[in-house]
XYZ file of C-alpha atoms in Angstrom:
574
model
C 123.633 270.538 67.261
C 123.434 266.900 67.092
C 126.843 266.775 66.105
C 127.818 269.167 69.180
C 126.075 266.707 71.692
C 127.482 263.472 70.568
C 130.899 265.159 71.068
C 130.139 266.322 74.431
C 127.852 263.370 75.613
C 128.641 260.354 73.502
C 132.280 260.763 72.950
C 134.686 258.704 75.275
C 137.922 258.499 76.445
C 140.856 260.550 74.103
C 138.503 260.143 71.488
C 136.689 263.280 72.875
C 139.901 265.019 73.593
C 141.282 265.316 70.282
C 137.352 265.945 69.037
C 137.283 269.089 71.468
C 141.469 269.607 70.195
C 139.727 269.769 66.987
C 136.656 272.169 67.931
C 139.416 275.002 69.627
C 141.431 274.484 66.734
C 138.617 275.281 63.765
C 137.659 278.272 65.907
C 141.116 279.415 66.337
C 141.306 279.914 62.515
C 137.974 281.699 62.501
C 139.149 284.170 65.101
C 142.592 284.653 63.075
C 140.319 285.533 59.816
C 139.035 287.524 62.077
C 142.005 289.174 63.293
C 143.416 289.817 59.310
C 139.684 291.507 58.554
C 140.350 294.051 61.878
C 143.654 294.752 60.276
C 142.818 296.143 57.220
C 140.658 298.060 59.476
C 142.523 299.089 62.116
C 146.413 298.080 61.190
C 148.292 296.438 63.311
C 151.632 294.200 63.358
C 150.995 292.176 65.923
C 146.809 291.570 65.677
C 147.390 287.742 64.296
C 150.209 286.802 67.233
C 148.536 288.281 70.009
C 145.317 286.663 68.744
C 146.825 283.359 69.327
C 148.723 283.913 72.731
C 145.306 285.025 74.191
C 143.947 282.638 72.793
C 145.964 279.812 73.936
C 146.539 281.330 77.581
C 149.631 282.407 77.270
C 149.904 286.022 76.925
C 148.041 289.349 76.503
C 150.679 290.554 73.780
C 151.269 294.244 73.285
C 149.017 296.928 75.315
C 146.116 296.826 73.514
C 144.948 299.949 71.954
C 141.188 301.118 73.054
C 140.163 299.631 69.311
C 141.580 296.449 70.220
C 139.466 296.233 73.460
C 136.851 294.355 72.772
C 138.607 291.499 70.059
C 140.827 290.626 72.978
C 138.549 290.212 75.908
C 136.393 288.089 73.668
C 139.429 285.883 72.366
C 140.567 285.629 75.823
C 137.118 284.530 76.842
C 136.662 282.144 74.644
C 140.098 280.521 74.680
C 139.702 279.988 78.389
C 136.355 278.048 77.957
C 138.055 275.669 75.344
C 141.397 275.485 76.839
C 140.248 275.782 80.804
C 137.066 274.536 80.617
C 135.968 271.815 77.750
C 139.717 269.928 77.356
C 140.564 270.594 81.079
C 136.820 268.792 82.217
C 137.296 266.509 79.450
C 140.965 265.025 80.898
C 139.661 265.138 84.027
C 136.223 263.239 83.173
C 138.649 260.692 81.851
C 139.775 259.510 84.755
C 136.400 259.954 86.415
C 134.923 257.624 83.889
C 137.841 254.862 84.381
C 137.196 254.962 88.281
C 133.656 254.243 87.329
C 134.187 251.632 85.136
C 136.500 250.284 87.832
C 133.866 250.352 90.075
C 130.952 248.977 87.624
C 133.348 245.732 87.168
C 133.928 247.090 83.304
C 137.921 247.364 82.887
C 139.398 244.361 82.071
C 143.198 243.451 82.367
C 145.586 240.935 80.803
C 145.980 238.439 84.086
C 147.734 235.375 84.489
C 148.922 232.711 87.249
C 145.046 233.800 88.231
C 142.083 232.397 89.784
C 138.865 233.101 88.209
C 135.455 232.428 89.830
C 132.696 232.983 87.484
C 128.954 233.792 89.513
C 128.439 235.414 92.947
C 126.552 233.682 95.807
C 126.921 232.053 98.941
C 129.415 229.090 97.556
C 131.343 231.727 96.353
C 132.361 233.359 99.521
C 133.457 230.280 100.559
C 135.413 229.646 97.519
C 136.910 233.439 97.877
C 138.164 232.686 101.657
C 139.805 229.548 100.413
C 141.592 231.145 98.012
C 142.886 234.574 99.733
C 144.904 232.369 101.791
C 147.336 231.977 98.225
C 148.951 234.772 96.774
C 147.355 234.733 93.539
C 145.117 237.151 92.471
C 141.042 236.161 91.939
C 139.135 237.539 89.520
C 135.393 237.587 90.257
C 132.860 237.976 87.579
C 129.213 238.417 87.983
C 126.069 239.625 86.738
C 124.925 241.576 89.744
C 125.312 244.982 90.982
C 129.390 245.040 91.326
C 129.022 247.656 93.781
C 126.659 245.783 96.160
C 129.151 242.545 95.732
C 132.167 244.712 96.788
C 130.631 246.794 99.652
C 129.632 242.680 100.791
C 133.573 241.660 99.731
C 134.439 244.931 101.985
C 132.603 243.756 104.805
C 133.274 240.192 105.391
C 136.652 240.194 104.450
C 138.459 243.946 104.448
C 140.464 245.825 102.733
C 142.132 242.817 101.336
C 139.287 242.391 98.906
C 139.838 245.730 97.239
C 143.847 244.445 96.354
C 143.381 240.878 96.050
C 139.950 240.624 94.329
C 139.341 242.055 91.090
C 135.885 242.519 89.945
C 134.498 241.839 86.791
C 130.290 242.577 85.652
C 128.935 241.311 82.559
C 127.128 238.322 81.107
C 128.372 234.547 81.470
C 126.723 233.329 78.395
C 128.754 235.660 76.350
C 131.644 234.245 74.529
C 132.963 237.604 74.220
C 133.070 237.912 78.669
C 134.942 234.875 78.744
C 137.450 234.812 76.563
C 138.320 238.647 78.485
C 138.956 236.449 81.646
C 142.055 234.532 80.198
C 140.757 231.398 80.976
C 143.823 229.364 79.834
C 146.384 231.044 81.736
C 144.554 230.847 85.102
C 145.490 228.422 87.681
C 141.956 227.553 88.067
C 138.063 228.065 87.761
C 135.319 227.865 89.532
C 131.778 228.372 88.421
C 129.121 228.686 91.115
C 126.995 230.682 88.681
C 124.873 233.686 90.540
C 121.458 233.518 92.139
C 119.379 233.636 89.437
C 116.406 230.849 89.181
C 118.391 229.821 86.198
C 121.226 229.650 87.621
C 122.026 225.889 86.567
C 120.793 226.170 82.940
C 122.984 229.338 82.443
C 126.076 227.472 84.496
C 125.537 224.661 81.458
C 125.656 227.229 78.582
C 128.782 228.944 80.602
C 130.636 225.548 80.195
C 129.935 224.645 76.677
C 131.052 228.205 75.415
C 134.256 227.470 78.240
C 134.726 224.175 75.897
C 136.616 225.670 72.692
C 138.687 227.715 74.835
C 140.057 225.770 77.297
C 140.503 222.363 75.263
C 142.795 224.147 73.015
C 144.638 225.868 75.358
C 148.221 225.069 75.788
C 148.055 223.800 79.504
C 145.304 222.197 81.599
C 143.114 224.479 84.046
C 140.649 222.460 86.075
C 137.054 223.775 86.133
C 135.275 223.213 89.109
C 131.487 223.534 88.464
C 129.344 223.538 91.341
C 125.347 223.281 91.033
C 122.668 223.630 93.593
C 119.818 221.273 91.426
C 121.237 217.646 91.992
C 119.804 216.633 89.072
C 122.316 218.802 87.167
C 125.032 217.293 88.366
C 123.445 213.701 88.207
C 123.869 214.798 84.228
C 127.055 214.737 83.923
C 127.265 211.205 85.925
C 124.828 209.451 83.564
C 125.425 211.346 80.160
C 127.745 213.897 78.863
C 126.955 217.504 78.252
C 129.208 219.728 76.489
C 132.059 220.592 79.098
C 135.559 221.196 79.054
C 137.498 218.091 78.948
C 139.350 219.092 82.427
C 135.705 219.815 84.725
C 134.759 218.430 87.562
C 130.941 218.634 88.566
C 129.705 218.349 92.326
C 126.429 219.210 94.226
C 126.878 221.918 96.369
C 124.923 220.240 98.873
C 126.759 217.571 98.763
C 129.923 219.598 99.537
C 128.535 220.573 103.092
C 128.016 217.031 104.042
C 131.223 215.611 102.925
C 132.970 218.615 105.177
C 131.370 217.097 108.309
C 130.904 213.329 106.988
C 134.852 212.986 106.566
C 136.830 215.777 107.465
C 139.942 214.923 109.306
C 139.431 218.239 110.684
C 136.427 218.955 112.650
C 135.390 215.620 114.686
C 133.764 213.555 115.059
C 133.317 212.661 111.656
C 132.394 209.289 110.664
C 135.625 207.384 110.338
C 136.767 208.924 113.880
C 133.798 207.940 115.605
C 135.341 206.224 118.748
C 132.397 204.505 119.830
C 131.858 203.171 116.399
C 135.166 200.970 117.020
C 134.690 200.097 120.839
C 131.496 198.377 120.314
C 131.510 196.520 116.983
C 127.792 198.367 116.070
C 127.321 199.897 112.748
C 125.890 203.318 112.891
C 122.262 204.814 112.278
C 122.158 208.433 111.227
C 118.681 209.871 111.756
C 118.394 212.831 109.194
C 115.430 215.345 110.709
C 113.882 217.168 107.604
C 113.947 215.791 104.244
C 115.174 219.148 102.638
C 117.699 219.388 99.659
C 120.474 219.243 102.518
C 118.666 216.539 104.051
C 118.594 214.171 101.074
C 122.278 215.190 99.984
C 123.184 214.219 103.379
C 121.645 210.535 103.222
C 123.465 210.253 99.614
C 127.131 211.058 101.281
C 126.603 209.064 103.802
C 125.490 206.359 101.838
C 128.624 206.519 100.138
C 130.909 206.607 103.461
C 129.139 204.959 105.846
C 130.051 201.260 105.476
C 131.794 198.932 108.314
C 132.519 195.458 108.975
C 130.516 195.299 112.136
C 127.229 195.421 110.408
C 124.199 197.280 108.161
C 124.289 200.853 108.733
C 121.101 202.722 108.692
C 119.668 205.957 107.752
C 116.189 207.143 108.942
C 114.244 210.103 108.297
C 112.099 212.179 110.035
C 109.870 214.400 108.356
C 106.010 216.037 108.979
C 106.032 215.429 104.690
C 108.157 212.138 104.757
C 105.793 210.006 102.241
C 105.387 212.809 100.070
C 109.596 213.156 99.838
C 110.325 209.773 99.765
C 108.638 209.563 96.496
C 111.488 212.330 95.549
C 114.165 209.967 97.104
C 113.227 207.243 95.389
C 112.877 208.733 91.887
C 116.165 210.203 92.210
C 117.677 206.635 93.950
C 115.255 204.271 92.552
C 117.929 201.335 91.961
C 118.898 201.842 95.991
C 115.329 199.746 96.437
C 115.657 197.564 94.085
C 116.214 194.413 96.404
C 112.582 195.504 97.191
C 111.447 194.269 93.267
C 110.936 190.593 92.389
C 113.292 190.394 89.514
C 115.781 191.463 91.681
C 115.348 188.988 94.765
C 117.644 186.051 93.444
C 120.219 188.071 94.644
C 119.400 188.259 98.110
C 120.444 190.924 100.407
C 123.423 192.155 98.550
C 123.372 195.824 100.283
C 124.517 196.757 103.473
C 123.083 199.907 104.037
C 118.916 200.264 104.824
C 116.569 203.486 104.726
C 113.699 204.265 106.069
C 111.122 207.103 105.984
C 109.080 208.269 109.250
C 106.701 210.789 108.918
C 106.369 212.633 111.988
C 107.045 215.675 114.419
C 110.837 214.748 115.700
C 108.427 217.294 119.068
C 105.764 215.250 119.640
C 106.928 212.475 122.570
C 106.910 209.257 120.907
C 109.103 210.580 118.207
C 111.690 211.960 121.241
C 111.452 208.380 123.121
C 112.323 206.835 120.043
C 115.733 208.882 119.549
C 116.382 207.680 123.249
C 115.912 204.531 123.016
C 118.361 204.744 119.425
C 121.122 206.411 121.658
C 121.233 203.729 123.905
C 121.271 200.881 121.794
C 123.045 201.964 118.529
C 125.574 204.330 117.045
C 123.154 207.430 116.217
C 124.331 210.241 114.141
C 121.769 212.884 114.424
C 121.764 215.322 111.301
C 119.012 218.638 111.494
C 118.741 219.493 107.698
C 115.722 222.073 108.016
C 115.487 224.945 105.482
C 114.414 227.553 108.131
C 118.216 228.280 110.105
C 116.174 229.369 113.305
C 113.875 226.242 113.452
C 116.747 223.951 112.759
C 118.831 225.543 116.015
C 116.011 225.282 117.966
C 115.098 221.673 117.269
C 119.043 220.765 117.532
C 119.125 222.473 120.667
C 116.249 220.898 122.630
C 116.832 217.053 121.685
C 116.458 214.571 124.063
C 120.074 213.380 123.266
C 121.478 217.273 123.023
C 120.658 217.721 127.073
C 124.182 217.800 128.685
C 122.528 216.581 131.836
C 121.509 213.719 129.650
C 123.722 210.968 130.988
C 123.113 209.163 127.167
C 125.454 212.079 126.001
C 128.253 211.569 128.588
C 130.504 209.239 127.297
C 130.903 209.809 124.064
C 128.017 212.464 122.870
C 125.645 211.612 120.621
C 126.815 213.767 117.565
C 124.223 216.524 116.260
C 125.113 218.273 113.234
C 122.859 220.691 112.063
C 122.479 222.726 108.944
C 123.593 226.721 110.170
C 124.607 228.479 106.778
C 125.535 231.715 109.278
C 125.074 230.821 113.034
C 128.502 229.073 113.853
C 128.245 228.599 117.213
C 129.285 224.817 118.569
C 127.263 224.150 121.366
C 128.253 221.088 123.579
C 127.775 218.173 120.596
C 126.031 220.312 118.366
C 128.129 221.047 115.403
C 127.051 223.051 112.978
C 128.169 222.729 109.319
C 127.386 224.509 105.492
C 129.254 227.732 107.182
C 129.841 230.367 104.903
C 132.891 231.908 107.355
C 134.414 228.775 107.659
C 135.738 228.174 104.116
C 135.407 225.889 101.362
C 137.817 224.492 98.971
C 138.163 221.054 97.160
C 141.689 219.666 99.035
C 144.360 219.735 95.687
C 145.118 216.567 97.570
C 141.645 214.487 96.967
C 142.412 214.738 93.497
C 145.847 213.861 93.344
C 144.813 210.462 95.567
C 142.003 209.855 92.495
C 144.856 210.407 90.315
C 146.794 207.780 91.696
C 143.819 205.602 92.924
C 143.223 205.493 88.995
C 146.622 204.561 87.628
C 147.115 201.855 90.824
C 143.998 200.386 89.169
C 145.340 200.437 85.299
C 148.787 199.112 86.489
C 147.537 195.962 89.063
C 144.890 195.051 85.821
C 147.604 195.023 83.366
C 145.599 198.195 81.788
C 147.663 200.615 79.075
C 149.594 203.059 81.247
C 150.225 206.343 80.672
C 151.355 209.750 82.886
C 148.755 209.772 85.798
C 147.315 213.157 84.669
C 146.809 211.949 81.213
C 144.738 208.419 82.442
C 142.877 211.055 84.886
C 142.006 213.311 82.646
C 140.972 210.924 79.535
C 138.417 209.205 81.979
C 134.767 210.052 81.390
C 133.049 212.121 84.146
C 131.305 209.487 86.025
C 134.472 207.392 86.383
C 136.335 210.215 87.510
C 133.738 211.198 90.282
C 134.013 207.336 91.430
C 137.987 207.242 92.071
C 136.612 210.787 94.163
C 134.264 209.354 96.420
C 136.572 205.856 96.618
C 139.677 208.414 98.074
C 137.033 209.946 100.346
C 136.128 206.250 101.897
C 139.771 205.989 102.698
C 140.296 207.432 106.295
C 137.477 204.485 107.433
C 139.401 202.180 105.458
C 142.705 202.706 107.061
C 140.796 202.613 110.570
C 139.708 199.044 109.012
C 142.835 198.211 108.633
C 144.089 199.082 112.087
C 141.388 197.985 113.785
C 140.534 194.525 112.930
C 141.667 191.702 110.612
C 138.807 191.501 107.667
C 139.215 191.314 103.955
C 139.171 195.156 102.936
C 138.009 194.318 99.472
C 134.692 193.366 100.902
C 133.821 196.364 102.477
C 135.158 198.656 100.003
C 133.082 196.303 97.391
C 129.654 197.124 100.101
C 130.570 200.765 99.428
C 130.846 200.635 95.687
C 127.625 198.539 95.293
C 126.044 201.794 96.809
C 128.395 204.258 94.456
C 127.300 202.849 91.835
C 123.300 202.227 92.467
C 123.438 206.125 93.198
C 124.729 206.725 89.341
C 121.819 205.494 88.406
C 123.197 201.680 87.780
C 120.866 198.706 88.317
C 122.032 195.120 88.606
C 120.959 192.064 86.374
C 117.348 190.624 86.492
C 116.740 187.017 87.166
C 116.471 186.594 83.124
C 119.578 188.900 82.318
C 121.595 186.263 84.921
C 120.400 183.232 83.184
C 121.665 184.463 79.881
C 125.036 186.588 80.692
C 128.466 185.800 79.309
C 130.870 187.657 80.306
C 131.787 188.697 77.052
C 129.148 191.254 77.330
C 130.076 192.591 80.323
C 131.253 195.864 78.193
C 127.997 196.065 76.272
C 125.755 196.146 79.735
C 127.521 198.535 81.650
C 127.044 200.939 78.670
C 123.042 200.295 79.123
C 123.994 201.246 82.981
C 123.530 197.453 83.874
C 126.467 196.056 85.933
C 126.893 192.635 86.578
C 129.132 193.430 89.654
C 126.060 194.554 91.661
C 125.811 191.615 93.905
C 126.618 190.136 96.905
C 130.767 190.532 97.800
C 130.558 186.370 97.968
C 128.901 186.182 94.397
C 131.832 188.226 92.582
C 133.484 185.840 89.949
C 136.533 186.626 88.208
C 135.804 187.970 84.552
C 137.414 187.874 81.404
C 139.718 190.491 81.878
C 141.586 188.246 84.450
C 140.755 189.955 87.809
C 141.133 188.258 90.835
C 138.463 189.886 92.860
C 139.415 188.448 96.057
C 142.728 189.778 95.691
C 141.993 193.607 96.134
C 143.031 193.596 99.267
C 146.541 194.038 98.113
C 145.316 196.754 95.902
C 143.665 198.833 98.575
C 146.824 198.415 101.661
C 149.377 199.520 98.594
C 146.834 202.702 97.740
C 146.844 202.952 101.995
């Protein structure tokens, strides 16, 4: 019997058909022993033939005679149940099974020219709208309930998901899972990694297994990973976990701010700001609500936010500000470091300041105070709350956000606030971190690294390669700088068309800041006493730069570079 139920229960696929093919076929030849014994009985020419067209279905053979009776209508019964009912059920339970499998994310397919994105969550409907607008096909592949993530694929983005989007469940610490999604003949991957509380550590393990597989392959595929714990991604800037030579790593958070911070798409973003230009001000951004957003919103800006007309400044305001400014400053400890004694021969070599209010951005002193910022500086305003409602609400009933509010008439003070699903633009409230409005890293940011880099090799007499190949041999960190040096580039062109400075300087303001955030720290008093620039290489290995100084303070080193001369560096990259 236990033989009988794995056939019927356990089998699969044509593996059960021929077992069943099998089953009619033994019993045939019992019933035909059967029919010889009846005709030594009862003889008959025909007992064996007809035996078999009943059987089978396809005949009742000669009129029976009244001895024959019985034989037949029980050959003919039982023929129909194999033939009719067990092989008939069994074909059709076939294809039953593969639309199940279909829909359970378990069939997988030989793709190419594909896009996989490995992990389903927020990030990745983003990713998803980005790329239906191609014509490739996307493969998704997640560990959660396939059928929940298409009836959500359904409803956000129609019947287009079903043909474009082609859904894959298992586990991405398997080996086995990825090498099924062809990694090396897709035209890219993203892993986002699904909402797990893990969801970081597994994303880690997903990239070392990723490692054997895509650094042999025949072709380079860029992996994009994207990780919601900062200090994930700070990894991979200060040390080098086991990754695919061809990843790039970003904070997701991060990612909303830079699409409001310097998009040449929704204004005003930072480089646009007109009244930034008419009144030779730098800007303050006041950041309300020292959230992951929040903080990842002070870093980009930290690393765009840098002018000619002065210091820019970014304030926050927070009911727990002390308590999260000890967070801030563990994660950005050599940002202070002009606050430390060692470090005060060097002056004020940063121009960019932070402070940390703790207060209700309600209560009135807190609202005069944002008044009396609109009307004498550039304010940005950024609401970074984790509650959506809360966030609206505060955005909404500003001082500054009042339309009657004659500080808003010419130009508004810019609001963004933090509105994963409510995308309504209100006056000059923007909202940003939309999951309908679509995410995707621009091809063209890294193609302007890519040349930003080899620009760099070739003005410093540097060996010279094919600009992929001097990309692509760079460590991570490096890498990530040319990417946030391309995104300074729309403020440096308005530099550059706005008034006659040396662009070198400011650009040097914003990698002083760049670098500080990596987790670099400049020379102590002692360390400057000492250096020779022979050892320059040695330091910056230990994450201690010599470069970290005042723009005025640069000397030339021993590689021969002129600092002062970047300028022609930066207008030929421009």
């Amino acid at each position: 019997m236990q033989a009988i139920d794995n056939l019927l229960y356990r089998a699969t696929g044509w593996r059960k058909v021929g077992a069943l093919l099998a089953l009619a076929l033994v019993i045939m030849v019992i019933l035909l022993l059967g029919s010889f014994i009846l005709q030594l009985v009862v003889p008959y020419d025909n007992w064996s033939w007809d035996t078999i067209k009943i059987y089978s279905g396809v005949g009742t053979g000669h009129e029976p005679i009244s001895a024959k009776e019985f034989w037949i209508f029980l050959v003919s019964f039982i023929g129909k149940i194999i033939f009719s009912g067990l092989v008939t059920a069994s074909i059709v339970n076939i294809f039953n099974t593969r639309i199940s499998k279909v829909q359970m994310g378990l069939i997988r397919y030989k793709m190419k020219q594909h896009y996989v994105v490995i992990g389903f969550n927020d990030l990745s409907v983003s990713i998803i709208r980005s790329l239906l607008k191609t014509d490739s096909p996307i493969v998704l592949h997640t560990g959660q309930d396939v059928r929940k993530v298409n009836e959500r694929l359904l409803s956000l983005f129609g019947p287009m998901a079903a043909k474009r989007i082609i859904l894959y469940s298992g586990s991405r610490q398997s080996d086995k899972e990825l090498l099924s999604l062809n990694l090396p003949d897709a035209l890219a991957v993203y892993l986002v990694g699904d909402n797990e509380p893990t969801s970081d550590a597994i994303s880690l393990i997903t990239l070392s297994l990723m490692t054997p597989i895509l650094d042999a392959a025949p072709r380079r595929v860029v992996v994009t990973a994207i990780f919601k714990d900062p200090a994930t991604a700070t990894e991979f800037e200060r040390a080098t976990p086991p990754a695919p030579k061809t990843t790039l790593v970003y904070n997701q958070y991060d990612l909303y701010a830079r699409t409001v911070l310097v998009s040449e798409e929704q204004l005003p973003s930072l480089p646009a700001y007109p009244k930034l230009w008419a009144n030779g001000k730098g800007i303050h951004l006041v950041i309300i609500g020292m959230s992951e957003m929040g903080m990842a919103f002070a870093k980009t800006a930290s690393l765009i936010a840098h002018y000619p007309q002065g210091k820019s400044r970014i304030t926050f305001i927070d009911k727990r500000a002390k308590e999260r400014e000890l967070t801030f400053r563990n994660r950005y400890s050599h940002l202070f470091d002009a606050e430390r004694d060692e470090y005060r021969y060097l002056g004020d070599f940063m121009d960019m300041d932070y402070e940390f209010l703790q207060a209700d951005v309600r209560d009135e002193t807190t609202r005069a105070q944002l008044v009396a910022w609109a009307k004498e500086q550039n304010l940005f305003v950024a609401v970074c709350l984790d509650d959506e409602r809360e966030a609206r609400e505060i955005a909404t009933y500003l001082p500054i956000a009042d339309p009657s509010n004659s500080l808003t008439a010419q130009p508004a003070v810019p609001i963004y606030v933090y509105q994963p699903t409510n995308g309504a633009t209100q006056h000059n409230i923007y909202p940003f971190g939309l999951l309908d409005k679509g995410f995707h890293i621009a091809p063209s940011i890294l193609l302007k690294a890519q040349q930003l880099n080899h620009l760099y090799n070739k003005a410093y007499g540097h060996d010279t390669d094919s600009i992929e190949n001097e990309w692509w041999s760079l460590p991570m960190a490096s890498r990530l700088a040319n990417i946030h040096a391309v995104y300074f580039l729309p403020t440096l062109r308005r530099i550059r068309n706005e008034q006659s400075v040396r662009l070198a300087e400011v650009e040097h303001n914003r990698w002083v800041i760049e670098k500080l955030l990596a987790g670099y720290r400049p020379l102590t008093a002692e360390e400057h006493k000492s250096y020779q620039p022979s050892q320059k290489k040695t330091l910056k290995a230990r994450f201690i730069h010599p470069d970290l100084c005042s723009f005025d303070a640069l000397k030339a080193d021993e590689t021969g570079k002129d600092i002062k001369s970047l300028d022609r560096l930066i207008l030929e990259l421009l």
